[in-house]
Short mmCIF file of C-alpha atoms and ligand atoms in Angstrom, two decimals:
data_model
loop_
_atom_site.label_atom_id
_atom_site.label_comp_id
_atom_site.label_asym_id
_atom_site.label_seq_id
_atom_site.Cartn_x
_atom_site.Cartn_y
_atom_site.Cartn_z
CA UNK A 1 0.21 -0.08 -0.07
CA UNK A 2 1.40 3.44 -1.08
CA UNK A 3 2.45 5.53 1.88
CA UNK A 4 -0.17 8.29 1.30
CA UNK A 5 -2.81 5.67 1.64
CA UNK A 6 -1.66 4.02 4.48
CA UNK A 7 -0.74 6.92 6.81
CA UNK A 8 -3.42 8.27 9.04
CA UNK A 9 -4.94 11.36 7.92
CA UNK A 10 -7.38 14.18 8.93
CA UNK A 11 -10.33 15.66 6.83
CA UNK A 12 -11.78 18.72 7.65
CA UNK A 13 -13.57 20.02 4.50
CA UNK A 14 -15.73 17.49 2.93
CA UNK A 15 -19.39 18.23 1.61
CA UNK A 16 -21.52 15.30 1.88
CA UNK A 17 -23.23 15.53 -1.33
CA UNK A 18 -20.08 16.19 -3.06
CA UNK A 19 -18.34 13.01 -1.64
CA UNK A 20 -20.76 10.57 -3.33
CA UNK A 21 -19.57 7.40 -5.26
CA UNK A 22 -19.95 7.98 -9.04
CA UNK A 23 -21.74 4.40 -8.95
CA UNK A 24 -24.04 5.37 -6.25
CA UNK A 25 -24.85 8.49 -8.03
CA UNK A 26 -25.42 6.59 -11.34
CA UNK A 27 -27.68 3.88 -9.58
CA UNK A 28 -30.03 6.76 -8.04
CA UNK A 29 -30.20 8.47 -11.52
CA UNK A 30 -31.00 5.03 -13.28
CA UNK A 31 -33.99 4.63 -10.79
CA UNK A 32 -35.27 8.14 -11.02
CA UNK A 33 -34.92 7.52 -14.95
CA UNK A 34 -36.92 4.43 -14.72
CA UNK A 35 -39.78 6.52 -12.51
CA UNK A 36 -39.61 9.08 -15.25
CA UNK A 37 -38.44 11.80 -12.93
CA UNK A 38 -35.33 12.62 -14.89
CA UNK A 39 -33.90 11.37 -18.34
CA UNK A 40 -30.89 9.18 -17.41
CA UNK A 41 -28.95 9.65 -20.70
CA UNK A 42 -29.23 13.23 -20.02
CA UNK A 43 -27.80 13.21 -16.62
CA UNK A 44 -25.08 10.19 -17.04
CA UNK A 45 -22.59 12.37 -19.12
CA UNK A 46 -22.95 15.22 -16.59
CA UNK A 47 -22.17 13.04 -13.68
CA UNK A 48 -19.32 11.47 -15.29
CA UNK A 49 -17.76 14.64 -16.67
CA UNK A 50 -14.49 15.20 -15.20
CA UNK A 51 -13.62 19.03 -15.51
CA UNK A 52 -16.13 21.60 -14.52
CA UNK A 53 -15.94 25.26 -13.85
CA UNK A 54 -17.08 26.34 -10.47
CA UNK A 55 -20.49 27.68 -11.95
CA UNK A 56 -21.03 24.26 -13.46
CA UNK A 57 -20.24 22.81 -10.20
CA UNK A 58 -23.11 24.33 -8.50
CA UNK A 59 -25.42 23.12 -11.36
CA UNK A 60 -24.27 19.63 -10.70
CA UNK A 61 -25.09 20.10 -6.98
CA UNK A 62 -28.74 21.10 -7.96
CA UNK A 63 -28.88 17.84 -10.04
CA UNK A 64 -27.14 15.67 -7.22
CA UNK A 65 -29.71 17.28 -4.80
CA UNK A 66 -32.50 15.79 -6.87
CA UNK A 67 -31.03 12.50 -6.72
CA UNK A 68 -30.28 12.27 -3.20
CA UNK A 69 -32.66 14.19 -1.10
CA UNK A 70 -34.97 11.74 0.49
CA UNK A 71 -34.27 10.21 3.90
CA UNK A 72 -33.34 6.67 2.94
CA UNK A 73 -30.79 8.05 0.39
CA UNK A 74 -29.53 10.48 2.81
CA UNK A 75 -28.75 7.69 5.37
CA UNK A 76 -27.14 5.60 2.48
CA UNK A 77 -24.78 8.21 1.45
CA UNK A 78 -23.68 9.28 4.69
CA UNK A 79 -22.63 5.62 5.61
CA UNK A 80 -20.82 5.25 2.30
CA UNK A 81 -19.15 8.39 2.60
CA UNK A 82 -17.62 7.79 5.93
CA UNK A 83 -16.55 4.04 5.07
CA UNK A 84 -14.81 5.46 1.94
CA UNK A 85 -12.88 8.07 4.04
CA UNK A 86 -12.20 5.21 6.73
CA UNK A 87 -10.85 2.87 4.03
CA UNK A 88 -8.10 5.34 3.23
CA UNK A 89 -7.24 5.54 6.81
CA UNK A 90 -8.86 8.89 7.70
CA UNK A 91 -8.45 8.73 11.25
CA UNK A 92 -10.78 12.00 11.92
CA UNK A 93 -13.47 13.36 9.52
CA UNK A 94 -15.62 16.54 9.65
CA UNK A 95 -18.28 15.89 7.48
CA UNK A 96 -20.48 19.11 6.43
CA UNK A 97 -23.89 19.06 4.93
CA UNK A 98 -26.66 21.78 4.47
CA UNK A 99 -30.03 20.58 6.28
CA UNK A 100 -32.64 20.76 3.54
CA UNK A 101 -36.27 21.01 3.68
CA UNK A 102 -38.66 19.54 1.09
CA UNK A 103 -42.28 19.69 2.02
CA UNK A 104 -43.35 17.48 -0.70
CA UNK A 105 -41.57 14.43 0.70
CA UNK A 106 -42.14 15.65 4.51
CA UNK A 107 -38.63 16.46 4.87
CA UNK A 108 -37.54 19.26 7.29
CA UNK A 109 -34.04 20.48 8.17
CA UNK A 110 -34.41 18.25 11.40
CA UNK A 111 -35.36 15.08 9.62
CA UNK A 112 -32.79 15.76 7.18
CA UNK A 113 -30.12 15.81 9.77
CA UNK A 114 -31.91 12.77 11.73
CA UNK A 115 -31.16 10.68 8.57
CA UNK A 116 -27.74 11.72 8.50
CA UNK A 117 -27.08 10.72 11.84
CA UNK A 118 -28.87 7.48 10.91
CA UNK A 119 -26.15 6.89 8.35
CA UNK A 120 -23.56 7.40 10.98
CA UNK A 121 -25.16 4.71 13.07
CA UNK A 122 -25.35 2.54 10.01
CA UNK A 123 -21.76 2.32 9.56
CA UNK A 124 -20.49 -1.08 10.01
CA UNK A 125 -17.25 -1.68 8.14
CA UNK A 126 -15.30 0.35 10.60
CA UNK A 127 -15.85 1.47 14.19
CA UNK A 128 -16.91 4.86 14.50
CA UNK A 129 -17.16 7.43 17.26
CA UNK A 130 -19.42 10.51 16.31
CA UNK A 131 -20.03 11.71 19.83
CA UNK A 132 -23.10 9.89 21.21
CA UNK A 133 -21.69 6.54 19.89
CA UNK A 134 -18.12 5.99 20.95
CA UNK A 135 -15.69 3.34 20.57
CA UNK A 136 -15.56 1.60 23.82
CA UNK A 137 -12.60 1.47 26.28
CA UNK A 138 -11.71 -1.89 25.19
CA UNK A 139 -11.61 -1.01 21.55
CA UNK A 140 -9.62 1.97 22.52
CA UNK A 141 -6.95 -0.21 24.36
CA UNK A 142 -6.87 -2.75 21.90
CA UNK A 143 -6.95 -0.25 18.84
CA UNK A 144 -3.86 0.04 16.87
CA UNK A 145 -2.47 2.53 14.52
CA UNK A 146 -4.81 3.14 11.41
CA UNK A 147 -2.20 2.08 9.03
CA UNK A 148 -1.74 -1.26 10.67
CA UNK A 149 -5.33 -2.30 10.14
CA UNK A 150 -4.83 -3.34 6.83
CA UNK A 151 -3.53 -6.50 7.94
CA UNK A 152 -7.02 -7.69 8.49
CA UNK A 153 -6.91 -8.71 12.09
CA UNK A 154 -8.04 -5.19 13.58
CA UNK A 155 -10.76 -3.09 12.85
CA UNK A 156 -10.33 0.49 11.72
CA UNK A 157 -11.66 3.55 13.55
CA UNK A 158 -12.84 6.69 12.71
CA UNK A 159 -13.81 9.81 14.49
CA UNK A 160 -16.73 11.69 12.71
CA UNK A 161 -18.20 15.21 13.74
CA UNK A 162 -20.61 17.05 11.81
CA UNK A 163 -20.94 20.73 10.66
CA UNK A 164 -24.13 22.31 9.31
CA UNK A 165 -23.80 24.39 6.14
CA UNK A 166 -25.46 27.56 5.66
CA UNK A 167 -26.15 28.19 1.77
CA UNK A 168 -25.50 31.33 0.55
CA UNK A 169 -28.79 31.30 -1.45
CA UNK A 170 -30.72 31.22 2.10
CA UNK A 171 -32.26 34.18 4.16
CA UNK A 172 -31.04 35.31 7.49
CA UNK A 173 -34.31 33.53 9.22
CA UNK A 174 -33.05 30.19 7.19
CA UNK A 175 -29.56 30.53 8.31
CA UNK A 176 -30.48 31.07 11.96
CA UNK A 177 -32.79 28.15 11.74
CA UNK A 178 -29.81 25.86 10.82
CA UNK A 179 -27.69 27.45 13.88
CA UNK A 180 -30.69 26.27 16.08
CA UNK A 181 -30.75 23.05 14.95
CA UNK A 182 -27.08 22.68 15.26
CA UNK A 183 -27.34 23.60 18.92
CA UNK A 184 -30.06 21.16 19.28
CA UNK A 185 -28.15 18.37 17.68
CA UNK A 186 -24.81 18.94 19.56
CA UNK A 187 -25.40 15.81 21.47
CA UNK A 188 -25.47 14.06 18.12
CA UNK A 189 -22.08 14.79 16.91
CA UNK A 190 -22.61 18.21 15.46
CA UNK A 191 -19.90 20.55 16.46
CA UNK A 192 -20.01 23.78 14.25
CA UNK A 193 -21.36 25.76 11.32
CA UNK A 194 -19.86 26.32 7.70
CA UNK A 195 -20.83 28.78 5.40
CA UNK A 196 -20.69 27.76 1.46
CA UNK A 197 -22.76 27.66 -1.59
CA UNK A 198 -22.31 29.52 -4.73
CA UNK A 199 -19.77 32.49 -3.77
CA UNK A 200 -21.33 34.81 -6.40
CA UNK A 201 -24.73 34.59 -4.65
CA UNK A 202 -25.78 36.29 -1.30
CA UNK A 203 -24.10 39.02 0.88
CA UNK A 204 -22.00 38.54 4.20
CA UNK A 205 -24.28 40.71 5.99
CA UNK A 206 -27.36 38.21 5.48
CA UNK A 207 -25.38 35.49 7.19
CA UNK A 208 -23.75 37.59 9.94
CA UNK A 209 -26.69 37.67 12.29
CA UNK A 210 -26.79 33.70 12.21
CA UNK A 211 -22.90 33.48 12.40
CA UNK A 212 -22.82 35.64 15.64
CA UNK A 213 -25.34 33.81 17.10
CA UNK A 214 -23.44 30.66 16.60
CA UNK A 215 -20.21 32.12 17.76
CA UNK A 216 -21.78 33.34 20.79
CA UNK A 217 -23.33 30.00 21.64
CA UNK A 218 -19.89 28.39 21.43
CA UNK A 219 -20.30 26.59 18.25
CA UNK A 220 -17.29 26.38 16.10
CA UNK A 221 -17.15 28.18 12.52
CA UNK A 222 -15.46 27.69 9.24
CA UNK A 223 -16.24 29.94 6.46
CA UNK A 224 -15.73 29.80 2.46
CA UNK A 225 -13.55 32.67 2.09
CA UNK A 226 -11.86 34.34 -1.02
CA UNK A 227 -12.94 31.71 -3.39
CA UNK A 228 -14.01 34.25 -5.85
CA UNK A 229 -12.52 38.07 -5.97
CA UNK A 230 -14.79 39.95 -3.56
CA UNK A 231 -12.93 42.68 -1.76
CA UNK A 232 -16.12 43.55 0.34
CA UNK A 233 -16.14 40.11 2.05
CA UNK A 234 -12.55 38.75 2.69
CA UNK A 235 -11.72 41.37 5.36
CA UNK A 236 -14.90 41.38 7.35
CA UNK A 237 -14.87 37.46 7.16
CA UNK A 238 -11.26 37.78 8.69
CA UNK A 239 -12.46 40.20 11.35
CA UNK A 240 -14.96 37.97 12.41
CA UNK A 241 -12.47 35.45 13.50
CA UNK A 242 -13.82 32.19 12.44
CA UNK A 243 -11.90 29.00 13.70
CA UNK A 244 -11.03 27.94 10.15
CA UNK A 245 -11.45 29.21 6.55
CA UNK A 246 -11.54 27.31 3.51
CA UNK A 247 -9.95 27.93 0.18
CA UNK A 248 -8.50 31.55 0.73
CA UNK A 249 -7.68 31.97 -2.97
CA UNK A 250 -8.66 35.50 -3.75
CA UNK A 251 -6.70 37.67 -1.17
CA UNK A 252 -5.15 40.96 -1.61
CA UNK A 253 -1.75 41.62 0.26
CA UNK A 254 -3.17 43.39 3.12
CA UNK A 255 -5.51 40.50 3.53
CA UNK A 256 -2.70 37.70 3.50
CA UNK A 257 -1.08 39.76 6.13
CA UNK A 258 -4.17 39.87 8.31
CA UNK A 259 -4.68 36.10 7.84
CA UNK A 260 -1.19 34.95 8.69
CA UNK A 261 -1.40 37.51 11.79
CA UNK A 262 -4.53 35.90 13.00
CA UNK A 263 -3.11 32.29 12.24
CA UNK A 264 -6.49 31.34 11.12
CA UNK A 265 -6.13 27.76 9.77
CA UNK A 266 -6.71 27.38 6.02
CA UNK A 267 -8.65 24.28 4.50
CA UNK A 268 -6.68 23.56 1.20
CA UNK A 269 -8.22 21.82 -1.32
CA UNK A 270 -5.64 21.38 -4.41
CA UNK A 271 -7.62 19.46 -6.93
CA UNK A 272 -10.99 21.38 -6.40
CA UNK A 273 -9.01 24.63 -6.78
CA UNK A 274 -7.38 23.41 -10.13
CA UNK A 275 -10.18 21.54 -11.64
CA UNK A 276 -12.55 24.63 -11.08
CA UNK A 277 -9.83 26.82 -12.53
CA UNK A 278 -10.04 29.16 -9.54
CA UNK A 279 -5.96 28.69 -9.75
CA UNK A 280 -4.52 28.37 -13.27
CA UNK A 281 -1.58 26.03 -12.16
CA UNK A 282 -0.59 24.06 -9.11
CA UNK A 283 2.98 25.54 -9.20
CA UNK A 284 1.24 29.08 -8.26
CA UNK A 285 -0.79 27.48 -5.32
CA UNK A 286 -0.59 29.69 -2.26
CA UNK A 287 -0.07 26.32 -0.35
CA UNK A 288 3.56 26.86 -0.87
CA UNK A 289 3.58 30.42 0.60
CA UNK A 290 1.34 29.35 3.75
CA UNK A 291 3.52 26.45 4.21
CA UNK A 292 6.68 28.06 3.98
CA UNK A 293 5.35 30.35 6.59
CA UNK A 294 4.29 27.49 8.68
CA UNK A 295 0.81 28.74 8.74
CA UNK A 296 -1.76 26.33 9.98
CA UNK A 297 -3.28 24.36 7.07
CA UNK A 298 -4.90 21.21 6.34
CA UNK A 299 -5.29 19.43 2.97
CA UNK A 300 -8.68 18.40 2.12
CA UNK A 301 -10.66 16.88 -0.65
CA UNK A 302 -13.86 19.66 -0.82
CA UNK A 303 -15.95 17.33 -3.05
CA UNK A 304 -14.18 13.92 -3.51
CA UNK A 305 -16.81 12.44 -5.82
CA UNK A 306 -17.51 15.68 -7.88
CA UNK A 307 -13.95 16.07 -8.32
CA UNK A 308 -12.79 12.57 -8.52
CA UNK A 309 -10.31 12.69 -5.93
CA UNK A 310 -9.43 11.27 -2.48
CA UNK A 311 -7.70 12.67 0.60
CA UNK A 312 -4.91 10.24 -0.21
CA UNK A 313 -4.55 11.67 -3.65
CA UNK A 314 -4.32 15.30 -2.47
CA UNK A 315 -1.38 14.14 -0.37
CA UNK A 316 0.23 12.36 -3.11
CA UNK A 317 -0.48 15.51 -5.41
CA UNK A 318 1.28 17.87 -2.86
CA UNK A 319 4.14 15.66 -2.26
CA UNK A 320 4.75 15.61 -5.91
CA UNK A 321 3.81 19.22 -6.90
CA UNK A 322 5.86 20.80 -4.02
CA UNK A 323 8.71 18.32 -3.61
CA UNK A 324 7.62 17.25 0.12
CA UNK A 325 8.78 13.72 1.23
CA UNK A 326 6.87 11.18 3.13
CA UNK A 327 7.99 12.56 6.54
CA UNK A 328 7.05 16.09 5.65
CA UNK A 329 3.51 14.87 4.45
CA UNK A 330 3.07 12.71 7.82
CA UNK A 331 4.06 16.02 9.99
CA UNK A 332 1.52 18.09 7.78
CA UNK A 333 -1.42 15.52 8.37
CA UNK A 334 -0.42 15.44 12.22
CA UNK A 335 -0.41 19.19 12.58
CA UNK A 336 -4.29 18.96 11.28
CA UNK A 337 -5.18 17.58 14.80
CA UNK A 338 -4.52 21.14 16.13
CA UNK A 339 -7.27 22.34 13.76
CA UNK A 340 -10.28 19.99 14.57
CA UNK A 341 -13.35 20.99 16.31
CA UNK A 342 -13.25 18.28 18.86
CA UNK A 343 -12.06 18.22 22.36
CA UNK A 344 -8.76 17.27 23.86
CA UNK A 345 -9.40 13.81 24.38
CA UNK A 346 -10.08 13.30 21.14
CA UNK A 347 -6.92 15.21 19.97
CA UNK A 348 -4.86 13.06 22.50
CA UNK A 349 -6.07 9.70 20.83
CA UNK A 350 -5.18 11.07 17.59
CA UNK A 351 -1.94 12.15 18.85
CA UNK A 352 -1.31 8.35 19.97
CA UNK A 353 -2.73 7.13 16.44
CA UNK A 354 0.00 9.26 14.79
CA UNK A 355 2.53 8.36 17.17
CA UNK A 356 1.86 4.50 16.38
CA UNK A 357 1.96 5.16 12.87
CA UNK A 358 5.20 7.06 13.05
CA UNK A 359 7.13 4.26 14.44
CA UNK A 360 6.58 2.48 11.17
CA UNK A 361 7.53 5.39 8.95
CA UNK A 362 10.66 4.51 7.08
P1 5GP B 1 -24.49 19.22 0.94
O1 5GP B 1 -24.50 20.57 1.60
O2 5GP B 1 -25.51 19.20 -0.09
O3 5GP B 1 -24.11 17.98 1.35
O4 5GP B 1 -23.07 19.52 -0.33
C1 5GP B 1 -23.20 19.93 -1.35
C2 5GP B 1 -23.35 21.64 -1.18
O5 5GP B 1 -22.08 21.98 -0.57
C3 5GP B 1 -23.33 22.57 -2.29
O6 5GP B 1 -24.64 22.55 -2.83
C4 5GP B 1 -22.67 23.77 -1.98
O7 5GP B 1 -23.69 24.52 -1.48
C5 5GP B 1 -21.74 23.35 -1.00
N1 5GP B 1 -20.69 23.16 -1.97
C6 5GP B 1 -19.87 21.91 -2.23
N2 5GP B 1 -18.50 22.29 -2.89
C7 5GP B 1 -18.58 23.59 -2.68
C8 5GP B 1 -17.54 24.60 -3.26
O8 5GP B 1 -16.42 24.12 -3.48
N3 5GP B 1 -17.56 25.89 -2.51
C9 5GP B 1 -18.84 26.19 -2.18
N4 5GP B 1 -18.63 27.68 -1.89
N5 5GP B 1 -19.58 25.59 -1.72
C10 5GP B 1 -19.43 24.16 -2.03
#
């Protein structure tokens, strides 16, 4: 097994509906095609297309949501996505999703999230800790480093925490509803709020009341920030002091300075940035500058399904593109522990997982 697959990893920026297997999407499309809801042949090539602009990505999400938004399917994709990350030795996953309401099928934001939690409960291929459901002590004592798990004798384990996304198409009231839901579901593994959705839609001031409320209530916050040029947003977002930001592409000099001073960790999504042409070539990716400055950063997939990638692939890509060796990549992954939205006990367990894996690094 290649080192970028076998080493333990931390995934902090993964959208549920962007991380679905192509095979599952095709199967769902076929079923809806047979029911006459969609025309399968029209949809098939859209799902299988490889490179998409950022605008096309959001059109694809509208299609994916037609395919996935019923309770049973939400449960299924959640289970599959978690098992897929665990299979490539992701030791800790923060999975984000936008709670959806669809009156025609009796879906509320709450019941959508219950279906997600049901998916976590349904995970069977690995041991999962998502807050209420923890590995038992014996599991922990017996557990071994993630990269030993491939010998077939020990089960892998994965921590999963949930972030609720506010979609930039939403109103202030809808965003506040999402924050209230996150607070209600704290005992079910929800730890924070994400602001995402098409970056050319909506305004910062619409979401600010909800985000301030979330911040006051002690929820962790991560923002998609600087995904497109928008000088009116980046600075207020940085002033807000979220616990992390995603992407950080279109920053002015002063904004880079502010980011670096604030030490807000950045979720870096290399393949996503390249495929959507947000960055023209990997050689000029801001990863290099942030890495050289020892700024806290974490490699992430964004949408492993939509961009046909995996977290292992992101590590391999960074290693090749930026000339970083196995040990440097291992340290990068391990430093991600400091950026997670979970408590000291989880962090300590992850440190032990990495320590144990480090002994076998040669
Ligand atoms: P979901 O929240 O439905 O589980 O995951 C898909 C949603 O995540 C999309 O509809 C979109 O709102 C958000 N999303 C996924 N990828 C990106 C991205 O690269 N940028 C932004 N801004 N939002 C994204």
